[in-house]
């Protein structure tokens, strides 16, 4: 596709359930990022993938959060045993690689609501 | 660690007027990128303008310009001839190239352009 695609756009779940959020980056972009945006707040870095290198997981808030990127393209963010404080918009972004302008291209996000 | 501070949670401006959004950052690095991103209600983050730290000349993109003061670690955004479509959240962001490559965001400024 032309841009970063995220699904689902909105997800409502019950506390304790697992959720998966999907990100399809721009074709050819080797770098992929996940950020979390709580209501009215700035963006909190979660995880970063660059090519075949080991991901930078330093932003993951707990071991309930994990992410994978298959085949260097699509990424899935998984949240296990969801809690109410996990409610937020989860934004995915991609960029061509280490070179270039540094600009990140963002998707429209997945809004997660944990009841 | 790098930090980005936006001291104005909310601002408003009359249509066609000029408004300046403030941003300060803290880093010990000498080479870095600075960005302003816009987030309209659609949630998708859009790059407004970027500045490389080694460039002394302030970046300009049509009605948007920055005042980059490296010694003061200040990076303000000026929007001239404000339009209703400029209503959005604006985020200042910082990146060190080739060192993690993640964007560190400020808390955002909500801008309302009034007719």
PDB file of C-alpha atoms in Angstrom:
ATOM      1  CA  UNK A   1       0.000   0.000   0.000  1.00  0.00           C
ATOM      2  CA  UNK A   2       0.894   3.632  -0.255  1.00  0.00           C
ATOM      3  CA  UNK A   3       1.103   4.243   3.477  1.00  0.00           C
ATOM      4  CA  UNK A   4       1.487   2.499   6.809  1.00  0.00           C
ATOM      5  CA  UNK A   5      -1.584   0.390   7.483  1.00  0.00           C
ATOM      6  CA  UNK A   6      -2.730  -0.613  10.952  1.00  0.00           C
ATOM      7  CA  UNK A   7      -5.501  -2.931  12.087  1.00  0.00           C
ATOM      8  CA  UNK A   8      -7.825  -3.006  13.821  1.00  0.00           C
ATOM      9  CA  UNK A   9      -8.637   0.677  13.897  1.00  0.00           C
ATOM     10  CA  UNK A  10     -10.487   0.224  17.163  1.00  0.00           C
ATOM     11  CA  UNK A  11     -10.471  -2.659  19.618  1.00  0.00           C
ATOM     12  CA  UNK A  12     -12.528  -3.050  22.774  1.00  0.00           C
ATOM     13  CA  UNK A  13     -11.591  -5.921  25.041  1.00  0.00           C
ATOM     14  CA  UNK A  14     -12.170  -7.159  28.532  1.00  0.00           C
ATOM     15  CA  UNK A  15      -9.533  -6.998  31.208  1.00  0.00           C
ATOM     16  CA  UNK A  16      -7.403 -10.136  31.183  1.00  0.00           C
ATOM     17  CA  UNK A  17      -7.837 -10.944  27.508  1.00  0.00           C
ATOM     18  CA  UNK A  18      -4.983 -10.998  24.990  1.00  0.00           C
ATOM     19  CA  UNK A  19      -4.948  -8.647  21.992  1.00  0.00           C
ATOM     20  CA  UNK A  20      -2.945  -8.486  18.784  1.00  0.00           C
ATOM     21  CA  UNK A  21      -2.384  -5.306  16.827  1.00  0.00           C
ATOM     22  CA  UNK A  22      -1.077  -5.420  13.297  1.00  0.00           C
ATOM     23  CA  UNK A  23       1.125  -3.040  11.327  1.00  0.00           C
ATOM     24  CA  UNK A  24       1.874  -3.220   7.625  1.00  0.00           C
ATOM     25  CA  UNK A  25       4.690  -0.755   6.863  1.00  0.00           C
ATOM     26  CA  UNK A  26       5.449   1.005   3.619  1.00  0.00           C
ATOM     27  CA  UNK A  27       6.943  -1.443   1.153  1.00  0.00           C
ATOM     28  CA  UNK A  28      10.733  -1.405   1.266  1.00  0.00           C
ATOM     29  CA  UNK A  29      10.983   0.325   4.634  1.00  0.00           C
ATOM     30  CA  UNK A  30      13.425  -1.597   6.786  1.00  0.00           C
ATOM     31  CA  UNK A  31      12.823   0.245  10.057  1.00  0.00           C
ATOM     32  CA  UNK A  32       9.583  -0.173  12.011  1.00  0.00           C
ATOM     33  CA  UNK A  33       8.534   1.415  15.284  1.00  0.00           C
ATOM     34  CA  UNK A  34       5.720   0.996  17.767  1.00  0.00           C
ATOM     35  CA  UNK A  35       4.647   3.891  19.986  1.00  0.00           C
ATOM     36  CA  UNK A  36       1.891   4.214  22.564  1.00  0.00           C
ATOM     37  CA  UNK A  37      -0.155   7.368  23.010  1.00  0.00           C
ATOM     38  CA  UNK A  38      -2.306   7.615  26.099  1.00  0.00           C
ATOM     39  CA  UNK A  39      -5.276   9.989  26.062  1.00  0.00           C
ATOM     40  CA  UNK A  40      -4.104  13.563  25.541  1.00  0.00           C
ATOM     41  CA  UNK A  41      -0.470  12.605  26.028  1.00  0.00           C
ATOM     42  CA  UNK A  42       2.675  12.455  23.966  1.00  0.00           C
ATOM     43  CA  UNK A  43       4.100   9.374  22.346  1.00  0.00           C
ATOM     44  CA  UNK A  44       5.880   6.712  24.349  1.00  0.00           C
ATOM     45  CA  UNK A  45       8.417   4.563  22.494  1.00  0.00           C
ATOM     46  CA  UNK A  46       7.784   0.832  22.778  1.00  0.00           C
ATOM     47  CA  UNK A  47       9.941  -1.126  20.331  1.00  0.00           C
ATOM     48  CA  UNK A  48      12.048  -0.652  17.191  1.00  0.00           C
ATOM     49  CA  UNK A  49      12.953  -3.100  14.421  1.00  0.00           C
ATOM     50  CA  UNK A  50      15.757  -2.438  11.943  1.00  0.00           C
ATOM     51  CA  UNK A  51      16.296  -4.977   9.191  1.00  0.00           C
ATOM     52  CA  UNK A  52      17.537  -8.305  10.533  1.00  0.00           C
ATOM     53  CA  UNK A  53      19.054  -6.821  13.674  1.00  0.00           C
ATOM     54  CA  UNK A  54      17.799  -7.696  17.111  1.00  0.00           C
ATOM     55  CA  UNK A  55      14.915  -5.347  17.997  1.00  0.00           C
ATOM     56  CA  UNK A  56      15.307  -2.585  20.556  1.00  0.00           C
ATOM     57  CA  UNK A  57      12.749  -3.582  23.190  1.00  0.00           C
ATOM     58  CA  UNK A  58      13.820  -1.023  25.746  1.00  0.00           C
ATOM     59  CA  UNK A  59      10.471   0.775  25.751  1.00  0.00           C
ATOM     60  CA  UNK A  60       8.201  -2.181  26.434  1.00  0.00           C
ATOM     61  CA  UNK A  61       6.483  -1.422  29.773  1.00  0.00           C
ATOM     62  CA  UNK A  62       6.171  -5.005  31.002  1.00  0.00           C
ATOM     63  CA  UNK A  63       6.651  -8.625  29.966  1.00  0.00           C
ATOM     64  CA  UNK A  64       2.984  -8.705  28.960  1.00  0.00           C
ATOM     65  CA  UNK A  65       4.005  -6.760  25.867  1.00  0.00           C
ATOM     66  CA  UNK A  66       5.792  -8.380  22.947  1.00  0.00           C
ATOM     67  CA  UNK A  67       6.217  -7.739  19.265  1.00  0.00           C
ATOM     68  CA  UNK A  68       7.480  -9.589  16.269  1.00  0.00           C
ATOM     69  CA  UNK A  69       8.195  -8.719  12.703  1.00  0.00           C
ATOM     70  CA  UNK A  70       7.919 -11.517  10.201  1.00  0.00           C
ATOM     71  CA  UNK A  71       9.891 -11.504   6.965  1.00  0.00           C
ATOM     72  CA  UNK A  72      11.071  -7.979   7.586  1.00  0.00           C
ATOM     73  CA  UNK A  73       7.638  -6.586   6.793  1.00  0.00           C
ATOM     74  CA  UNK A  74       4.436  -6.974   8.807  1.00  0.00           C
ATOM     75  CA  UNK A  75       4.670  -6.547  12.565  1.00  0.00           C
ATOM     76  CA  UNK A  76       2.347  -7.705  15.324  1.00  0.00           C
ATOM     77  CA  UNK A  77       2.225  -6.160  18.785  1.00  0.00           C
ATOM     78  CA  UNK A  78       0.769  -8.538  21.351  1.00  0.00           C
ATOM     79  CA  UNK A  79      -0.507  -7.530  24.760  1.00  0.00           C
ATOM     80  CA  UNK A  80      -1.260 -10.423  27.100  1.00  0.00           C
ATOM     81  CA  UNK A  81      -3.638 -10.282  30.046  1.00  0.00           C
ATOM     82  CA  UNK A  82      -4.674  -6.733  29.229  1.00  0.00           C
ATOM     83  CA  UNK A  83      -5.135  -4.197  32.012  1.00  0.00           C
ATOM     84  CA  UNK A  84      -7.152  -0.994  32.022  1.00  0.00           C
ATOM     85  CA  UNK A  85      -3.968   1.078  31.970  1.00  0.00           C
ATOM     86  CA  UNK A  86      -3.146  -0.486  28.593  1.00  0.00           C
ATOM     87  CA  UNK A  87      -5.957   1.587  27.062  1.00  0.00           C
ATOM     88  CA  UNK A  88      -4.310   3.894  24.527  1.00  0.00           C
ATOM     89  CA  UNK A  89      -3.722   4.472  20.846  1.00  0.00           C
ATOM     90  CA  UNK A  90      -0.926   2.290  19.520  1.00  0.00           C
ATOM     91  CA  UNK A  91       0.889   3.925  16.620  1.00  0.00           C
ATOM     92  CA  UNK A  92       3.140   2.192  14.153  1.00  0.00           C
ATOM     93  CA  UNK A  93       5.666   3.999  11.980  1.00  0.00           C
ATOM     94  CA  UNK A  94       8.234   3.028   9.381  1.00  0.00           C
ATOM     95  CA  UNK A  95      11.165   4.627   7.611  1.00  0.00           C
ATOM     96  CA  UNK A  96      13.407   3.556   4.737  1.00  0.00           C
ATOM     97  CA  UNK A  97      16.439   2.753   6.891  1.00  0.00           C
ATOM     98  CA  UNK A  98      19.311   4.344   8.726  1.00  0.00           C
ATOM     99  CA  UNK A  99      20.053   6.853   6.005  1.00  0.00           C
ATOM    100  CA  UNK A 100      17.809   9.591   4.763  1.00  0.00           C
ATOM    101  CA  UNK A 101      15.945  12.421   6.370  1.00  0.00           C
ATOM    102  CA  UNK A 102      15.033  10.655   9.579  1.00  0.00           C
ATOM    103  CA  UNK A 103      11.345  11.173   8.869  1.00  0.00           C
ATOM    104  CA  UNK A 104       8.999   8.539  10.226  1.00  0.00           C
ATOM    105  CA  UNK A 105       5.818   7.661   8.358  1.00  0.00           C
ATOM    106  CA  UNK A 106       2.963   6.884  10.700  1.00  0.00           C
ATOM    107  CA  UNK A 107      -0.183   4.834  10.443  1.00  0.00           C
ATOM    108  CA  UNK A 108      -3.491   6.013  11.846  1.00  0.00           C
ATOM    109  CA  UNK A 109      -3.111   3.904  14.934  1.00  0.00           C
ATOM    110  CA  UNK A 110      -5.127   1.259  16.730  1.00  0.00           C
ATOM    111  CA  UNK A 111      -7.249   2.531  19.596  1.00  0.00           C
ATOM    112  CA  UNK A 112      -7.383  -0.063  22.370  1.00  0.00           C
ATOM    113  CA  UNK A 113      -9.980   0.165  25.104  1.00  0.00           C
ATOM    114  CA  UNK A 114      -9.758  -2.271  28.003  1.00  0.00           C
ATOM    115  CA  UNK A 115     -12.945  -2.508  30.036  1.00  0.00           C
TER     116      UNK A 115
ATOM    117  CA  UNK B   1      18.818  10.359  27.976  1.00  0.00           C
ATOM    118  CA  UNK B   2      17.217  12.907  25.732  1.00  0.00           C
ATOM    119  CA  UNK B   3      14.160  14.864  26.824  1.00  0.00           C
ATOM    120  CA  UNK B   4      11.827  17.127  24.890  1.00  0.00           C
ATOM    121  CA  UNK B   5       9.624  19.681  26.640  1.00  0.00           C
ATOM    122  CA  UNK B   6       6.646  21.543  25.253  1.00  0.00           C
ATOM    123  CA  UNK B   7       5.540  24.038  27.856  1.00  0.00           C
ATOM    124  CA  UNK B   8       2.247  25.050  26.228  1.00  0.00           C
ATOM    125  CA  UNK B   9      -0.419  22.339  26.582  1.00  0.00           C
ATOM    126  CA  UNK B  10      -2.977  24.398  24.655  1.00  0.00           C
ATOM    127  CA  UNK B  11      -2.936  27.448  22.434  1.00  0.00           C
ATOM    128  CA  UNK B  12      -5.398  29.259  20.250  1.00  0.00           C
ATOM    129  CA  UNK B  13      -5.019  31.728  17.405  1.00  0.00           C
ATOM    130  CA  UNK B  14      -7.351  33.642  15.156  1.00  0.00           C
ATOM    131  CA  UNK B  15      -7.501  32.615  11.546  1.00  0.00           C
ATOM    132  CA  UNK B  16      -4.889  34.449   9.421  1.00  0.00           C
ATOM    133  CA  UNK B  17      -2.829  35.377  12.481  1.00  0.00           C
ATOM    134  CA  UNK B  18       0.599  34.067  13.446  1.00  0.00           C
ATOM    135  CA  UNK B  19       1.303  31.707  16.329  1.00  0.00           C
ATOM    136  CA  UNK B  20       4.522  30.315  17.799  1.00  0.00           C
ATOM    137  CA  UNK B  21       4.762  26.967  19.557  1.00  0.00           C
ATOM    138  CA  UNK B  22       7.648  26.416  21.956  1.00  0.00           C
ATOM    139  CA  UNK B  23       9.932  23.421  22.334  1.00  0.00           C
ATOM    140  CA  UNK B  24      13.076  22.864  24.327  1.00  0.00           C
ATOM    141  CA  UNK B  25      15.214  19.766  24.487  1.00  0.00           C
ATOM    142  CA  UNK B  26      18.111  18.402  26.435  1.00  0.00           C
ATOM    143  CA  UNK B  27      20.971  16.419  24.963  1.00  0.00           C
ATOM    144  CA  UNK B  28      24.731  16.146  25.121  1.00  0.00           C
ATOM    145  CA  UNK B  29      24.920  15.152  21.468  1.00  0.00           C
ATOM    146  CA  UNK B  30      26.119  17.525  18.776  1.00  0.00           C
ATOM    147  CA  UNK B  31      24.559  15.869  15.734  1.00  0.00           C
ATOM    148  CA  UNK B  32      20.825  15.290  15.749  1.00  0.00           C
ATOM    149  CA  UNK B  33      17.568  15.968  13.961  1.00  0.00           C
ATOM    150  CA  UNK B  34      14.602  17.954  15.211  1.00  0.00           C
ATOM    151  CA  UNK B  35      11.069  17.639  13.921  1.00  0.00           C
ATOM    152  CA  UNK B  36       7.609  19.094  14.279  1.00  0.00           C
ATOM    153  CA  UNK B  37       4.789  16.651  13.651  1.00  0.00           C
ATOM    154  CA  UNK B  38       1.105  17.482  13.350  1.00  0.00           C
ATOM    155  CA  UNK B  39      -1.618  15.114  14.541  1.00  0.00           C
ATOM    156  CA  UNK B  40      -5.123  16.036  13.353  1.00  0.00           C
ATOM    157  CA  UNK B  41      -8.229  14.278  14.738  1.00  0.00           C
ATOM    158  CA  UNK B  42      -7.661  11.484  12.230  1.00  0.00           C
ATOM    159  CA  UNK B  43      -4.747  10.452  14.504  1.00  0.00           C
ATOM    160  CA  UNK B  44      -2.212  10.136  11.694  1.00  0.00           C
ATOM    161  CA  UNK B  45       1.028  11.942  12.504  1.00  0.00           C
ATOM    162  CA  UNK B  46       2.233  14.096   9.637  1.00  0.00           C
ATOM    163  CA  UNK B  47       5.671  15.667   9.358  1.00  0.00           C
ATOM    164  CA  UNK B  48       5.480  19.452   9.262  1.00  0.00           C
ATOM    165  CA  UNK B  49       9.131  20.434   9.213  1.00  0.00           C
ATOM    166  CA  UNK B  50      12.575  19.112  10.116  1.00  0.00           C
ATOM    167  CA  UNK B  51      15.933  20.631  11.017  1.00  0.00           C
ATOM    168  CA  UNK B  52      19.409  19.129  11.098  1.00  0.00           C
ATOM    169  CA  UNK B  53      21.415  20.409  14.039  1.00  0.00           C
ATOM    170  CA  UNK B  54      24.510  21.112  11.951  1.00  0.00           C
ATOM    171  CA  UNK B  55      22.594  23.572   9.763  1.00  0.00           C
ATOM    172  CA  UNK B  56      22.519  27.104  11.079  1.00  0.00           C
ATOM    173  CA  UNK B  57      19.834  28.242   8.678  1.00  0.00           C
ATOM    174  CA  UNK B  58      16.320  27.877  10.018  1.00  0.00           C
ATOM    175  CA  UNK B  59      14.114  25.490   8.054  1.00  0.00           C
ATOM    176  CA  UNK B  60      11.054  26.843   6.267  1.00  0.00           C
ATOM    177  CA  UNK B  61       8.133  25.041   4.621  1.00  0.00           C
ATOM    178  CA  UNK B  62       5.586  27.436   3.157  1.00  0.00           C
ATOM    179  CA  UNK B  63       3.688  28.944   6.131  1.00  0.00           C
ATOM    180  CA  UNK B  64       5.739  26.975   8.656  1.00  0.00           C
ATOM    181  CA  UNK B  65       9.152  28.028   9.898  1.00  0.00           C
ATOM    182  CA  UNK B  66      11.334  27.274  12.859  1.00  0.00           C
ATOM    183  CA  UNK B  67      13.551  29.287  15.149  1.00  0.00           C
ATOM    184  CA  UNK B  68      16.394  26.922  15.984  1.00  0.00           C
ATOM    185  CA  UNK B  69      18.656  28.129  18.782  1.00  0.00           C
ATOM    186  CA  UNK B  70      21.222  25.364  19.268  1.00  0.00           C
ATOM    187  CA  UNK B  71      23.033  26.893  22.218  1.00  0.00           C
ATOM    188  CA  UNK B  72      19.755  27.444  24.030  1.00  0.00           C
ATOM    189  CA  UNK B  73      18.445  24.032  22.911  1.00  0.00           C
ATOM    190  CA  UNK B  74      15.293  25.640  21.664  1.00  0.00           C
ATOM    191  CA  UNK B  75      13.268  24.751  18.582  1.00  0.00           C
ATOM    192  CA  UNK B  76      10.084  26.770  18.193  1.00  0.00           C
ATOM    193  CA  UNK B  77       7.558  26.496  15.361  1.00  0.00           C
ATOM    194  CA  UNK B  78       5.985  29.552  13.789  1.00  0.00           C
ATOM    195  CA  UNK B  79       2.786  29.181  11.812  1.00  0.00           C
ATOM    196  CA  UNK B  80       1.971  32.194   9.680  1.00  0.00           C
ATOM    197  CA  UNK B  81      -1.425  33.006   8.190  1.00  0.00           C
ATOM    198  CA  UNK B  82      -3.074  30.330  10.354  1.00  0.00           C
ATOM    199  CA  UNK B  83      -5.806  28.301   8.693  1.00  0.00           C
ATOM    200  CA  UNK B  84      -8.674  26.307  10.191  1.00  0.00           C
ATOM    201  CA  UNK B  85      -7.012  23.136   8.916  1.00  0.00           C
ATOM    202  CA  UNK B  86      -4.027  23.844  11.145  1.00  0.00           C
ATOM    203  CA  UNK B  87      -6.136  22.870  14.160  1.00  0.00           C
ATOM    204  CA  UNK B  88      -4.375  19.809  15.587  1.00  0.00           C
ATOM    205  CA  UNK B  89      -1.953  18.510  18.181  1.00  0.00           C
ATOM    206  CA  UNK B  90       1.626  19.505  17.438  1.00  0.00           C
ATOM    207  CA  UNK B  91       4.522  17.440  18.675  1.00  0.00           C
ATOM    208  CA  UNK B  92       8.162  18.409  18.804  1.00  0.00           C
ATOM    209  CA  UNK B  93      10.510  15.450  18.383  1.00  0.00           C
ATOM    210  CA  UNK B  94      14.203  14.661  18.534  1.00  0.00           C
ATOM    211  CA  UNK B  95      16.324  11.941  16.932  1.00  0.00           C
ATOM    212  CA  UNK B  96      19.984  11.007  17.111  1.00  0.00           C
ATOM    213  CA  UNK B  97      20.867   9.404  13.782  1.00  0.00           C
ATOM    214  CA  UNK B  98      22.456   5.967  13.876  1.00  0.00           C
ATOM    215  CA  UNK B  99      22.039   5.663  17.638  1.00  0.00           C
ATOM    216  CA  UNK B 100      18.759   3.878  18.212  1.00  0.00           C
ATOM    217  CA  UNK B 101      17.009   6.050  15.680  1.00  0.00           C
ATOM    218  CA  UNK B 102      13.887   6.363  17.726  1.00  0.00           C
ATOM    219  CA  UNK B 103      12.061   9.657  17.963  1.00  0.00           C
ATOM    220  CA  UNK B 104      11.711  11.154  21.415  1.00  0.00           C
ATOM    221  CA  UNK B 105       8.548  13.251  21.579  1.00  0.00           C
ATOM    222  CA  UNK B 106       7.436  16.159  23.675  1.00  0.00           C
ATOM    223  CA  UNK B 107       4.056  16.098  25.383  1.00  0.00           C
ATOM    224  CA  UNK B 108       2.370  18.041  22.604  1.00  0.00           C
ATOM    225  CA  UNK B 109       0.579  21.362  22.189  1.00  0.00           C
ATOM    226  CA  UNK B 110      -3.080  21.430  21.217  1.00  0.00           C
ATOM    227  CA  UNK B 111      -3.610  24.273  18.745  1.00  0.00           C
ATOM    228  CA  UNK B 112      -7.042  25.639  18.001  1.00  0.00           C
ATOM    229  CA  UNK B 113      -7.461  28.011  15.065  1.00  0.00           C
ATOM    230  CA  UNK B 114     -10.575  30.131  15.528  1.00  0.00           C
ATOM    231  CA  UNK B 115     -12.578  31.609  12.644  1.00  0.00           C
TER     232      UNK B 115
END
